[in-house]
Tab-separated table of C-alpha atoms and ligand atoms in Angstrom:
chain	number	residue	atom	x	y	z
A	1	UNK	CA	96.179	131.356	179.117
A	2	UNK	CA	94.187	132.141	175.970
A	3	UNK	CA	95.597	130.627	172.785
A	4	UNK	CA	94.680	130.678	169.097
A	5	UNK	CA	91.762	128.530	168.047
A	6	UNK	CA	92.245	125.232	166.182
A	7	UNK	CA	95.280	124.183	168.203
A	8	UNK	CA	96.378	120.697	167.073
A	9	UNK	CA	98.099	117.895	168.946
A	10	UNK	CA	101.905	117.834	168.548
A	11	UNK	CA	102.271	120.739	166.146
A	12	UNK	CA	100.189	123.094	168.272
A	13	UNK	CA	99.468	126.466	166.619
A	14	UNK	CA	101.937	126.079	163.776
A	15	UNK	CA	99.372	126.171	160.999
A	16	UNK	CA	97.993	129.438	162.347
A	17	UNK	CA	101.356	131.224	162.159
A	18	UNK	CA	102.462	133.211	159.138
A	19	UNK	CA	106.067	132.464	158.160
A	20	UNK	CA	106.189	135.504	155.848
A	21	UNK	CA	104.687	138.043	158.267
A	22	UNK	CA	104.952	136.442	161.713
A	23	UNK	CA	104.635	139.588	163.825
A	24	UNK	CA	101.654	140.973	161.929
A	25	UNK	CA	99.865	137.679	162.578
A	26	UNK	CA	100.680	137.936	166.269
A	27	UNK	CA	99.057	141.383	166.320
A	28	UNK	CA	95.871	139.715	165.092
A	29	UNK	CA	96.114	137.184	167.929
A	30	UNK	CA	96.447	140.011	170.459
A	31	UNK	CA	93.385	141.716	168.995
A	32	UNK	CA	91.370	138.496	169.182
A	33	UNK	CA	92.588	137.138	172.497
A	34	UNK	CA	93.823	140.058	174.631
A	35	UNK	CA	97.084	141.431	176.030
A	36	UNK	CA	98.522	138.073	177.078
A	37	UNK	CA	98.268	134.798	175.209
A	38	UNK	CA	100.242	131.689	174.506
A	39	UNK	CA	101.293	130.051	171.290
A	40	UNK	CA	102.619	126.545	171.026
A	41	UNK	CA	105.048	125.510	168.297
A	42	UNK	CA	105.713	121.785	168.248
A	43	UNK	CA	105.924	121.577	172.007
A	44	UNK	CA	107.747	124.896	172.435
A	45	UNK	CA	105.579	127.442	174.247
A	46	UNK	CA	105.881	131.202	173.790
A	47	UNK	CA	103.921	133.696	175.851
A	48	UNK	CA	102.936	136.686	173.723
A	49	UNK	CA	102.477	140.100	175.342
A	50	UNK	CA	100.849	142.813	173.278
A	51	UNK	CA	99.604	145.547	175.575
A	52	UNK	CA	98.654	147.128	178.830
A	53	UNK	CA	100.052	146.376	182.259
A	54	UNK	CA	101.498	143.021	181.217
A	55	UNK	CA	104.050	144.937	179.146
A	56	UNK	CA	105.103	146.979	182.173
A	57	UNK	CA	105.682	143.698	183.984
A	58	UNK	CA	107.911	142.054	181.359
A	59	UNK	CA	110.028	145.206	181.103
A	60	UNK	CA	110.962	144.806	184.781
A	61	UNK	CA	114.623	143.748	184.656
A	62	UNK	CA	114.558	142.283	188.142
A	63	UNK	CA	112.127	139.542	187.068
A	64	UNK	CA	112.729	139.278	183.319
A	65	UNK	CA	115.714	139.462	180.951
A	66	UNK	CA	116.466	139.376	177.225
A	67	UNK	CA	116.100	135.920	175.673
A	68	UNK	CA	118.209	134.775	172.720
A	69	UNK	CA	115.945	132.207	171.076
A	70	UNK	CA	114.965	131.548	167.433
A	71	UNK	CA	114.908	133.497	165.208
A	72	UNK	CA	117.426	135.759	167.001
A	73	UNK	CA	119.598	132.778	167.944
A	74	UNK	CA	119.596	131.634	164.290
A	75	UNK	CA	121.533	134.821	163.576
A	76	UNK	CA	124.396	133.459	165.645
A	77	UNK	CA	125.534	131.524	162.606
A	78	UNK	CA	126.311	134.911	161.157
A	79	UNK	CA	127.065	137.183	164.104
A	80	UNK	CA	128.155	134.661	166.761
A	81	UNK	CA	128.454	136.222	170.203
A	82	UNK	CA	128.211	139.765	168.793
A	83	UNK	CA	126.386	142.295	170.981
A	84	UNK	CA	122.909	141.604	169.642
A	85	UNK	CA	123.050	137.798	169.641
A	86	UNK	CA	125.235	137.151	172.715
A	87	UNK	CA	123.668	135.258	175.600
A	88	UNK	CA	123.403	137.386	178.739
A	89	UNK	CA	125.953	135.183	180.456
A	90	UNK	CA	128.609	135.299	177.718
A	91	UNK	CA	131.676	137.340	178.743
A	92	UNK	CA	131.937	138.630	175.165
A	93	UNK	CA	128.805	140.709	175.717
A	94	UNK	CA	130.051	142.696	178.723
A	95	UNK	CA	133.483	143.155	177.123
A	96	UNK	CA	132.161	144.466	173.842
A	97	UNK	CA	129.548	146.569	175.626
A	98	UNK	CA	132.237	148.241	177.749
A	99	UNK	CA	134.520	148.883	174.793
A	100	UNK	CA	131.781	150.194	172.508
A	101	UNK	CA	129.565	152.277	174.796
A	102	UNK	CA	131.850	155.335	174.510
A	103	UNK	CA	131.552	155.081	170.713
A	104	UNK	CA	127.897	156.077	171.113
A	105	UNK	CA	128.416	159.091	173.383
A	106	UNK	CA	127.430	162.605	172.296
A	107	UNK	CA	131.070	163.409	171.558
A	108	UNK	CA	131.337	160.411	169.256
A	109	UNK	CA	128.092	161.290	167.493
A	110	UNK	CA	129.583	164.685	166.770
A	111	UNK	CA	132.551	163.020	165.129
A	112	UNK	CA	130.287	160.961	162.823
A	113	UNK	CA	128.174	163.925	161.773
A	114	UNK	CA	130.157	165.113	158.751
A	115	UNK	CA	130.365	161.648	157.230
A	116	UNK	CA	126.608	161.234	157.731
A	117	UNK	CA	125.992	164.532	155.952
A	118	UNK	CA	128.168	163.409	153.034
A	119	UNK	CA	126.246	160.162	152.701
A	120	UNK	CA	122.906	161.976	152.713
A	121	UNK	CA	124.255	164.373	150.080
A	122	UNK	CA	125.163	161.369	147.955
A	123	UNK	CA	121.649	160.038	148.301
A	124	UNK	CA	120.199	163.409	147.290
A	125	UNK	CA	122.497	163.627	144.253
A	126	UNK	CA	121.527	160.082	143.315
A	127	UNK	CA	117.864	161.059	143.516
A	128	UNK	CA	118.421	164.254	141.564
A	129	UNK	CA	119.877	162.161	138.740
A	130	UNK	CA	116.821	159.940	138.811
A	131	UNK	CA	114.214	162.638	139.306
A	132	UNK	CA	113.353	162.837	135.616
A	133	UNK	CA	112.224	159.218	135.736
A	134	UNK	CA	109.608	160.472	138.176
A	135	UNK	CA	109.756	157.904	140.966
A	136	UNK	CA	112.394	156.371	143.216
A	137	UNK	CA	112.546	153.030	145.016
A	138	UNK	CA	112.435	154.316	148.571
A	139	UNK	CA	113.115	151.190	150.630
A	140	UNK	CA	116.022	150.111	148.529
A	141	UNK	CA	117.558	153.609	148.445
A	142	UNK	CA	117.185	154.028	152.208
A	143	UNK	CA	119.073	150.771	152.567
A	144	UNK	CA	121.863	152.125	150.389
A	145	UNK	CA	122.030	155.201	152.571
A	146	UNK	CA	122.044	153.547	155.978
A	147	UNK	CA	124.543	150.878	154.964
A	148	UNK	CA	126.819	153.577	153.638
A	149	UNK	CA	126.459	155.574	156.868
A	150	UNK	CA	127.289	152.692	159.209
A	151	UNK	CA	130.057	151.448	156.908
A	152	UNK	CA	131.772	154.814	156.769
A	153	UNK	CA	131.223	156.093	160.313
A	154	UNK	CA	131.752	152.721	161.956
A	155	UNK	CA	134.544	151.165	159.928
A	156	UNK	CA	135.823	153.680	157.405
A	157	UNK	CA	134.475	151.477	154.634
A	158	UNK	CA	132.387	152.603	151.682
A	159	UNK	CA	130.153	150.047	150.014
A	160	UNK	CA	129.949	152.397	147.008
A	161	UNK	CA	126.230	152.089	147.511
A	162	UNK	CA	125.295	154.867	145.116
A	163	UNK	CA	127.798	153.967	142.434
A	164	UNK	CA	126.456	150.668	141.212
A	165	UNK	CA	123.060	149.089	141.005
A	166	UNK	CA	124.126	145.749	142.340
A	167	UNK	CA	125.858	145.256	145.641
A	168	UNK	CA	126.937	141.669	146.421
A	169	UNK	CA	127.235	142.327	150.153
A	170	UNK	CA	123.693	143.716	150.350
A	171	UNK	CA	122.309	140.890	148.247
A	172	UNK	CA	123.937	138.300	150.481
A	173	UNK	CA	122.804	140.038	153.623
A	174	UNK	CA	119.219	140.346	152.397
A	175	UNK	CA	119.075	136.671	151.486
A	176	UNK	CA	120.703	135.636	154.770
A	177	UNK	CA	118.248	137.719	156.832
A	178	UNK	CA	115.312	136.412	154.898
A	179	UNK	CA	116.592	132.877	155.471
A	180	UNK	CA	116.802	133.471	159.215
A	181	UNK	CA	113.437	135.193	159.273
A	182	UNK	CA	111.726	132.330	157.443
A	183	UNK	CA	113.319	129.668	159.582
A	184	UNK	CA	112.080	131.609	162.609
A	185	UNK	CA	110.044	128.807	164.054
A	186	UNK	CA	112.533	126.191	163.002
A	187	UNK	CA	109.974	123.962	161.396
A	188	UNK	CA	111.293	121.094	159.309
A	189	UNK	CA	108.501	121.741	156.798
A	190	UNK	CA	109.636	125.306	156.250
A	191	UNK	CA	113.139	124.168	155.459
A	192	UNK	CA	111.653	122.006	152.771
A	193	UNK	CA	109.462	124.770	151.419
A	194	UNK	CA	112.486	127.046	151.267
A	195	UNK	CA	114.083	124.358	149.203
A	196	UNK	CA	117.537	123.114	148.544
A	197	UNK	CA	118.484	126.195	146.625
A	198	UNK	CA	118.134	128.431	149.663
A	199	UNK	CA	119.797	125.852	151.881
A	200	UNK	CA	122.815	125.749	149.571
A	201	UNK	CA	122.915	129.497	149.030
A	202	UNK	CA	122.879	130.404	152.718
A	203	UNK	CA	126.410	129.233	153.617
A	204	UNK	CA	127.741	131.026	150.539
A	205	UNK	CA	126.069	134.238	151.616
A	206	UNK	CA	127.453	133.943	155.120
A	207	UNK	CA	130.929	133.258	153.753
A	208	UNK	CA	130.824	136.305	151.496
A	209	UNK	CA	129.758	138.562	154.359
A	210	UNK	CA	132.497	137.256	156.640
A	211	UNK	CA	135.103	137.682	153.896
A	212	UNK	CA	134.032	141.260	153.270
A	213	UNK	CA	134.278	142.095	156.950
A	214	UNK	CA	137.635	140.384	157.370
A	215	UNK	CA	138.948	142.474	154.456
A	216	UNK	CA	137.775	145.666	156.147
A	217	UNK	CA	139.519	144.684	159.396
A	218	UNK	CA	142.719	143.635	157.646
A	219	UNK	CA	142.814	146.853	155.635
A	220	UNK	CA	142.688	148.896	158.842
A	221	UNK	CA	145.191	146.746	160.707
A	222	UNK	CA	147.707	146.956	157.884
A	223	UNK	CA	147.309	150.714	157.541
A	224	UNK	CA	145.957	150.328	154.020
A	225	UNK	CA	142.811	152.170	155.076
A	226	UNK	CA	143.442	155.263	157.179
A	227	UNK	CA	143.069	155.320	160.919
A	228	UNK	CA	139.966	157.121	162.102
A	229	UNK	CA	138.271	157.472	165.440
A	230	UNK	CA	135.470	154.952	164.933
A	231	UNK	CA	133.989	151.700	166.201
A	232	UNK	CA	136.655	149.617	164.523
A	233	UNK	CA	139.592	151.590	165.884
A	234	UNK	CA	138.189	151.380	169.397
A	235	UNK	CA	137.836	147.634	169.142
A	236	UNK	CA	141.370	147.253	167.819
A	237	UNK	CA	142.997	149.494	170.430
A	238	UNK	CA	140.921	149.819	173.590
A	239	UNK	CA	140.975	147.033	176.141
A	240	UNK	CA	137.892	146.288	178.199
A	241	UNK	CA	138.430	148.317	181.402
A	242	UNK	CA	137.093	145.438	183.521
A	243	UNK	CA	139.294	142.652	182.214
A	244	UNK	CA	142.145	144.635	180.643
A	245	UNK	CA	141.791	142.492	177.528
A	246	UNK	CA	141.416	143.489	173.896
A	247	UNK	CA	138.545	141.932	171.960
A	248	UNK	CA	139.541	138.823	170.033
A	249	UNK	CA	139.670	138.908	166.217
A	250	UNK	CA	136.671	136.635	166.166
A	251	UNK	CA	134.724	138.971	168.427
A	252	UNK	CA	135.642	142.034	166.347
A	253	UNK	CA	134.374	140.322	163.223
A	254	UNK	CA	131.153	139.402	165.016
A	255	UNK	CA	130.661	142.984	166.189
A	256	UNK	CA	131.288	144.454	162.733
A	257	UNK	CA	128.744	142.055	161.207
A	258	UNK	CA	126.325	142.863	164.017
A	259	UNK	CA	126.588	146.593	163.411
A	260	UNK	CA	126.268	146.235	159.664
A	261	UNK	CA	123.051	144.279	160.132
A	262	UNK	CA	121.515	145.921	163.216
A	263	UNK	CA	122.706	149.376	162.218
A	264	UNK	CA	121.261	149.571	158.757
A	265	UNK	CA	118.121	147.558	158.145
A	266	UNK	CA	116.274	149.136	161.088
A	267	UNK	CA	117.051	152.761	160.302
A	268	UNK	CA	116.270	152.185	156.617
A	269	UNK	CA	112.831	150.840	157.531
A	270	UNK	CA	112.192	153.796	159.802
A	271	UNK	CA	113.100	156.327	157.091
A	272	UNK	CA	111.000	154.550	154.484
A	273	UNK	CA	107.886	154.549	156.670
A	274	UNK	CA	108.467	158.181	157.639
A	275	UNK	CA	108.660	159.232	153.985
A	276	UNK	CA	105.522	157.222	153.249
A	277	UNK	CA	103.542	159.049	155.941
A	278	UNK	CA	104.972	162.430	154.978
A	279	UNK	CA	104.009	161.881	151.352
A	280	UNK	CA	100.402	161.480	152.524
A	281	UNK	CA	100.486	164.534	154.813
A	282	UNK	CA	101.609	167.702	153.004
A	283	UNK	CA	100.649	169.781	156.051
A	284	UNK	CA	103.282	167.932	158.067
A	285	UNK	CA	105.866	168.533	155.363
A	286	UNK	CA	105.081	172.258	155.587
A	287	UNK	CA	105.462	172.297	159.364
A	288	UNK	CA	108.726	170.419	159.134
A	289	UNK	CA	110.072	172.769	156.462
A	290	UNK	CA	109.153	175.825	158.493
A	291	UNK	CA	111.173	174.401	161.363
A	292	UNK	CA	114.092	173.421	159.133
A	293	UNK	CA	114.190	176.929	157.618
A	294	UNK	CA	114.204	178.455	161.075
A	295	UNK	CA	116.881	176.179	162.546
A	296	UNK	CA	119.168	175.579	159.587
A	297	UNK	CA	118.212	178.419	157.255
A	298	UNK	CA	117.178	178.058	153.667
A	299	UNK	CA	120.539	179.098	152.252
A	300	UNK	CA	122.048	175.685	151.767
A	301	UNK	CA	124.816	175.986	154.350
A	302	UNK	CA	125.724	172.473	155.495
A	303	UNK	CA	123.710	171.399	158.509
A	304	UNK	CA	125.690	171.479	161.766
A	305	UNK	CA	125.694	168.825	164.480
A	306	UNK	CA	124.018	171.028	167.126
A	307	UNK	CA	121.165	171.927	164.789
A	308	UNK	CA	119.854	168.362	164.569
A	309	UNK	CA	118.699	168.250	168.198
A	310	UNK	CA	116.743	171.475	167.587
A	311	UNK	CA	114.575	169.921	164.902
A	312	UNK	CA	111.919	169.002	167.442
A	313	UNK	CA	109.070	168.524	164.971
A	314	UNK	CA	111.130	166.362	162.600
A	315	UNK	CA	112.056	164.287	165.624
A	316	UNK	CA	108.379	163.889	166.515
A	317	UNK	CA	107.736	162.576	163.002
A	318	UNK	CA	110.454	159.987	163.618
A	319	UNK	CA	109.065	159.097	167.060
A	320	UNK	CA	105.567	158.658	165.691
A	321	UNK	CA	106.829	156.538	162.804
A	322	UNK	CA	108.582	154.242	165.298
A	323	UNK	CA	105.335	154.003	167.224
A	324	UNK	CA	103.249	152.758	164.294
A	325	UNK	CA	106.052	150.736	162.714
A	326	UNK	CA	108.770	149.983	165.257
A	327	UNK	CA	111.390	148.652	162.865
A	328	UNK	CA	112.232	145.928	165.367
A	329	UNK	CA	108.572	144.943	165.729
A	330	UNK	CA	109.010	142.465	168.588
A	331	UNK	CA	111.660	141.188	170.978
A	332	UNK	CA	112.087	138.264	173.340
A	333	UNK	CA	112.253	138.202	177.117
A	334	UNK	CA	112.431	135.329	179.574
A	335	UNK	CA	111.589	134.835	183.210
A	336	UNK	CA	114.562	134.833	185.591
A	337	UNK	CA	112.672	132.676	188.102
A	338	UNK	CA	109.213	131.160	188.315
A	339	UNK	CA	106.796	134.066	188.701
A	340	UNK	CA	103.408	135.332	187.537
A	341	UNK	CA	102.556	137.458	184.539
A	342	UNK	CA	99.217	139.264	184.482
A	343	UNK	CA	98.211	136.851	187.248
A	344	UNK	CA	99.107	133.694	185.273
A	345	UNK	CA	101.728	131.491	186.897
A	346	UNK	CA	104.763	131.055	184.661
A	347	UNK	CA	107.853	128.903	185.128
A	348	UNK	CA	111.556	129.715	185.214
A	349	UNK	CA	113.263	130.522	181.862
A	350	UNK	CA	110.001	130.652	179.918
A	351	UNK	CA	110.074	132.614	176.659
A	352	UNK	CA	107.981	135.749	176.234
A	353	UNK	CA	107.553	137.660	172.991
A	354	UNK	CA	106.840	141.367	173.406
A	355	UNK	CA	104.914	142.484	170.336
A	356	UNK	CA	105.683	146.201	170.101
A	357	UNK	CA	103.590	146.385	166.978
A	358	UNK	CA	100.545	145.654	169.164
A	359	UNK	CA	101.658	147.526	172.300
A	360	UNK	CA	102.306	150.740	170.355
A	361	UNK	CA	98.720	150.652	169.075
A	362	UNK	CA	97.021	149.565	172.283
A	363	UNK	CA	93.901	151.764	172.520
A	364	UNK	CA	94.135	151.642	176.332
A	365	UNK	CA	97.444	153.509	176.056
A	366	UNK	CA	97.064	155.452	172.811
A	367	UNK	CA	93.331	156.122	172.551
A	368	UNK	CA	90.750	155.173	169.967
A	369	UNK	CA	92.669	156.886	167.184
A	370	UNK	CA	95.772	154.789	167.873
A	371	UNK	CA	96.003	153.763	164.208
A	372	UNK	CA	96.334	157.378	162.989
A	373	UNK	CA	99.693	158.977	162.268
A	374	UNK	CA	100.005	162.058	164.493
A	375	UNK	CA	103.454	163.374	165.471
A	376	UNK	CA	101.939	165.641	168.135
A	377	UNK	CA	101.479	162.575	170.310
A	378	UNK	CA	105.122	163.221	171.093
A	379	UNK	CA	104.746	166.780	172.346
A	380	UNK	CA	106.439	166.826	175.764
A	381	UNK	CA	103.208	167.176	177.738
A	382	UNK	CA	101.623	164.245	175.901
A	383	UNK	CA	104.679	162.071	176.526
A	384	UNK	CA	104.619	162.919	180.237
A	385	UNK	CA	100.953	161.953	180.441
A	386	UNK	CA	101.643	158.402	179.218
A	387	UNK	CA	103.144	155.534	181.200
A	388	UNK	CA	106.753	154.803	180.202
A	389	UNK	CA	105.941	151.242	179.119
A	390	UNK	CA	103.661	152.487	176.317
A	391	UNK	CA	106.589	153.097	173.956
A	392	UNK	CA	109.784	151.037	173.719
A	393	UNK	CA	110.992	151.038	170.091
A	394	UNK	CA	114.594	150.550	171.235
A	395	UNK	CA	113.913	147.756	173.693
A	396	UNK	CA	114.497	147.739	177.434
A	397	UNK	CA	117.072	147.067	180.112
A	398	UNK	CA	120.739	146.201	179.836
A	399	UNK	CA	120.279	144.795	176.334
A	400	UNK	CA	118.427	147.789	174.905
A	401	UNK	CA	119.665	149.303	171.634
A	402	UNK	CA	123.166	150.740	171.837
A	403	UNK	CA	122.635	152.616	168.555
A	404	UNK	CA	119.587	154.647	169.586
A	405	UNK	CA	121.169	158.104	169.451
A	406	UNK	CA	123.029	157.179	166.310
A	407	UNK	CA	119.818	156.101	164.566
A	408	UNK	CA	117.872	159.149	165.708
A	409	UNK	CA	120.581	161.578	164.634
A	410	UNK	CA	120.867	159.899	161.255
A	411	UNK	CA	117.100	159.771	160.743
A	412	UNK	CA	116.403	163.409	161.666
A	413	UNK	CA	119.313	164.591	159.531
A	414	UNK	CA	118.179	162.538	156.547
A	415	UNK	CA	114.549	163.648	156.656
A	416	UNK	CA	115.592	167.278	157.017
A	417	UNK	CA	117.896	167.080	153.996
A	418	UNK	CA	115.369	165.235	151.842
A	419	UNK	CA	112.575	167.680	152.646
A	420	UNK	CA	114.902	170.585	151.861
A	421	UNK	CA	115.944	169.222	148.508
A	422	UNK	CA	112.820	167.441	147.224
A	423	UNK	CA	109.096	167.659	146.932
A	424	UNK	CA	107.680	164.220	147.513
A	425	UNK	CA	104.306	162.766	146.615
A	426	UNK	CA	102.770	159.308	146.768
A	427	UNK	CA	102.412	157.104	143.715
A	428	UNK	CA	98.641	157.134	143.173
A	429	UNK	CA	96.959	153.966	144.355
A	430	UNK	CA	99.839	152.725	146.514
A	431	UNK	CA	98.517	150.758	149.469
A	432	UNK	CA	100.960	150.187	152.307
A	433	UNK	CA	101.907	146.557	152.692
A	434	UNK	CA	104.575	145.584	155.142
A	435	UNK	CA	107.232	142.938	154.662
A	436	UNK	CA	109.056	141.328	157.562
A	437	UNK	CA	112.728	140.449	157.568
A	438	UNK	CA	113.062	140.278	161.365
A	439	UNK	CA	112.538	144.011	160.847
A	440	UNK	CA	109.483	145.561	159.203
A	441	UNK	CA	109.649	147.635	156.063
A	442	UNK	CA	107.211	148.922	153.445
A	443	UNK	CA	107.005	146.665	150.435
A	444	UNK	CA	107.525	148.121	146.958
A	445	UNK	CA	107.315	151.672	148.237
A	446	UNK	CA	108.017	154.172	145.481
A	447	UNK	CA	107.535	157.930	145.742
A	448	UNK	CA	107.355	160.692	143.211
A	449	UNK	CA	110.129	163.194	143.759
A	450	UNK	CA	110.896	166.579	142.273
A	451	UNK	CA	113.991	168.642	143.105
A	452	UNK	CA	113.058	171.925	144.752
A	453	UNK	CA	114.370	175.133	143.308
B	501	MNH	MN1	119.304	148.612	167.597
B	501	MNH	C1	119.454	146.222	170.047
B	501	MNH	C2	115.891	148.600	167.798
B	501	MNH	C3	119.180	151.080	165.250
B	501	MNH	C4	122.692	148.394	167.161
B	501	MNH	N1	117.929	147.590	168.703
B	501	MNH	C5	118.191	146.679	169.699
B	501	MNH	C6	116.958	146.264	170.303
B	501	MNH	C7	115.958	146.931	169.644
B	501	MNH	C8	116.575	147.771	168.659
B	501	MNH	C9	114.462	146.812	169.909
B	501	MNH	C10	116.789	145.257	171.434
B	501	MNH	C11	116.537	143.888	170.866
B	501	MNH	C12	116.306	142.798	171.907
B	501	MNH	O1	115.941	143.089	173.050
B	501	MNH	O2	116.455	141.631	171.546
B	501	MNH	N2	117.819	149.616	166.657
B	501	MNH	C13	116.489	149.485	166.899
B	501	MNH	C14	115.755	150.406	166.065
B	501	MNH	C15	116.704	151.114	165.356
B	501	MNH	C16	117.997	150.612	165.743
B	501	MNH	C17	114.241	150.534	166.034
B	501	MNH	C18	116.547	152.211	164.338
B	501	MNH	C19	115.501	152.905	164.139
B	501	MNH	N3	120.687	149.561	166.399
B	501	MNH	C20	120.430	150.620	165.572
B	501	MNH	C21	121.664	151.141	165.077
B	501	MNH	C22	122.669	150.381	165.613
B	501	MNH	C23	122.048	149.385	166.440
B	501	MNH	C24	121.795	152.323	164.127
B	501	MNH	C25	124.152	150.495	165.451
B	501	MNH	C26	124.782	151.524	164.960
B	501	MNH	N4	120.796	147.482	168.408
B	501	MNH	C27	122.117	147.555	168.078
B	501	MNH	C28	122.858	146.603	168.892
B	501	MNH	C29	121.931	145.986	169.735
B	501	MNH	C30	120.628	146.570	169.414
B	501	MNH	C31	124.353	146.367	168.810
B	501	MNH	C32	122.214	144.922	170.796
B	501	MNH	C33	122.602	145.641	172.070
B	501	MNH	C34	122.963	144.685	173.196
B	501	MNH	O3	122.305	143.649	173.364
B	501	MNH	O4	123.913	145.016	173.919
């Protein structure tokens, strides 16, 4: 299998990796070496897949499955056997999956809608207050929004995200994710570069997050926070239909942490990138507004649940954003048995990294203009003309994203409200640079905003 040049004995390709932006470096490897390659990290081999037919192969659930390996497995210190980090074989996964699936049905989405609208209104009010300063910090404000949305709809908990500038939970979570992301390849050297400060801070951050979550659970159990039909209530009351058992306290805490992490960072990244591209494409803003006026009306009546699915163009903007910048830019698979991949023999339980960031820009699938932002790639006829494996922002198989509909509803709603209430424009000279924190997100993205009459 092709591999990066300058491979060294023992440490392999380590010096060629980029601990700050690992996935963006892997995209470069795919460009240099082709759809399938291999990297070697101190004796650990990872097959990297970044395009074409090889991707279709690894998505085949009969031969491949999700792998929980570093850096995802490093998250287990925080989220244990929660849905995202559970091993396929752990009973906690199937139990939690069974209990929580109904919480992501259409009917449940409908019940979250009003709280989502309130959160987006809070964001818009927050921006209105700051409009006279001219610019807003988009990535950080999208994080406030999405954390507030998952906190309130999932657990009836407000982080008061728009009330104060500092939020200890968010600060701890950001540091903890960055710690996991930087220890991705588990190199002893990296631990030393990170330094003792980070090593000492990490357990404190994890402890604070667990304490916060335990408080939320206790408040609900004791009736101190009102009962509501949400993720938490389901976990407290509904037994797994297969085993008849309720989730353990430990498992509930792991799930809440999982949802707070998985449910907010990704959608915040998506919204930030979408606003970045919109700010550069006023014609797309106009098309979106025309649709919003037609579906929702310009009169400021609160947007209704059913209207969101009718915002087809806004949805295409979201789809196209997730193509260029899938907020989970890569995920791991493994072989179930010894097999071949793109003709290369490959052993049992070998690790494969699917680099969506490369696949979603593969010119064989997306054409020579694959780097351009064009929502019309997601017109129904264009989607039908492409193979299904060309686009997998929410992963594949049994372990695909449970929050897909939730994220899409939230994202379409948020863009629609922002475009209704604000004119947005880029800060002159801003060049997109992308930070990685397991997820991808634009770095230092600010936008000029002006409330619309
Ligand atoms: Mn989400 C799994 C992407 C929003 C909760 N999510 C995944 C996977 C991808 C993914 C990719 C599969 C990872 C893997 O194979 O290792 N998720 C996204 C993206 C967005 C997103 C791009 C937003 C945009 N995710 C959300 C939201 C929630 C959520 C919102 C919760 C409300 N995601 C999850 C959970 C899993 C997951 C939980 C693990 C599911 C499982 O393994 O059973």
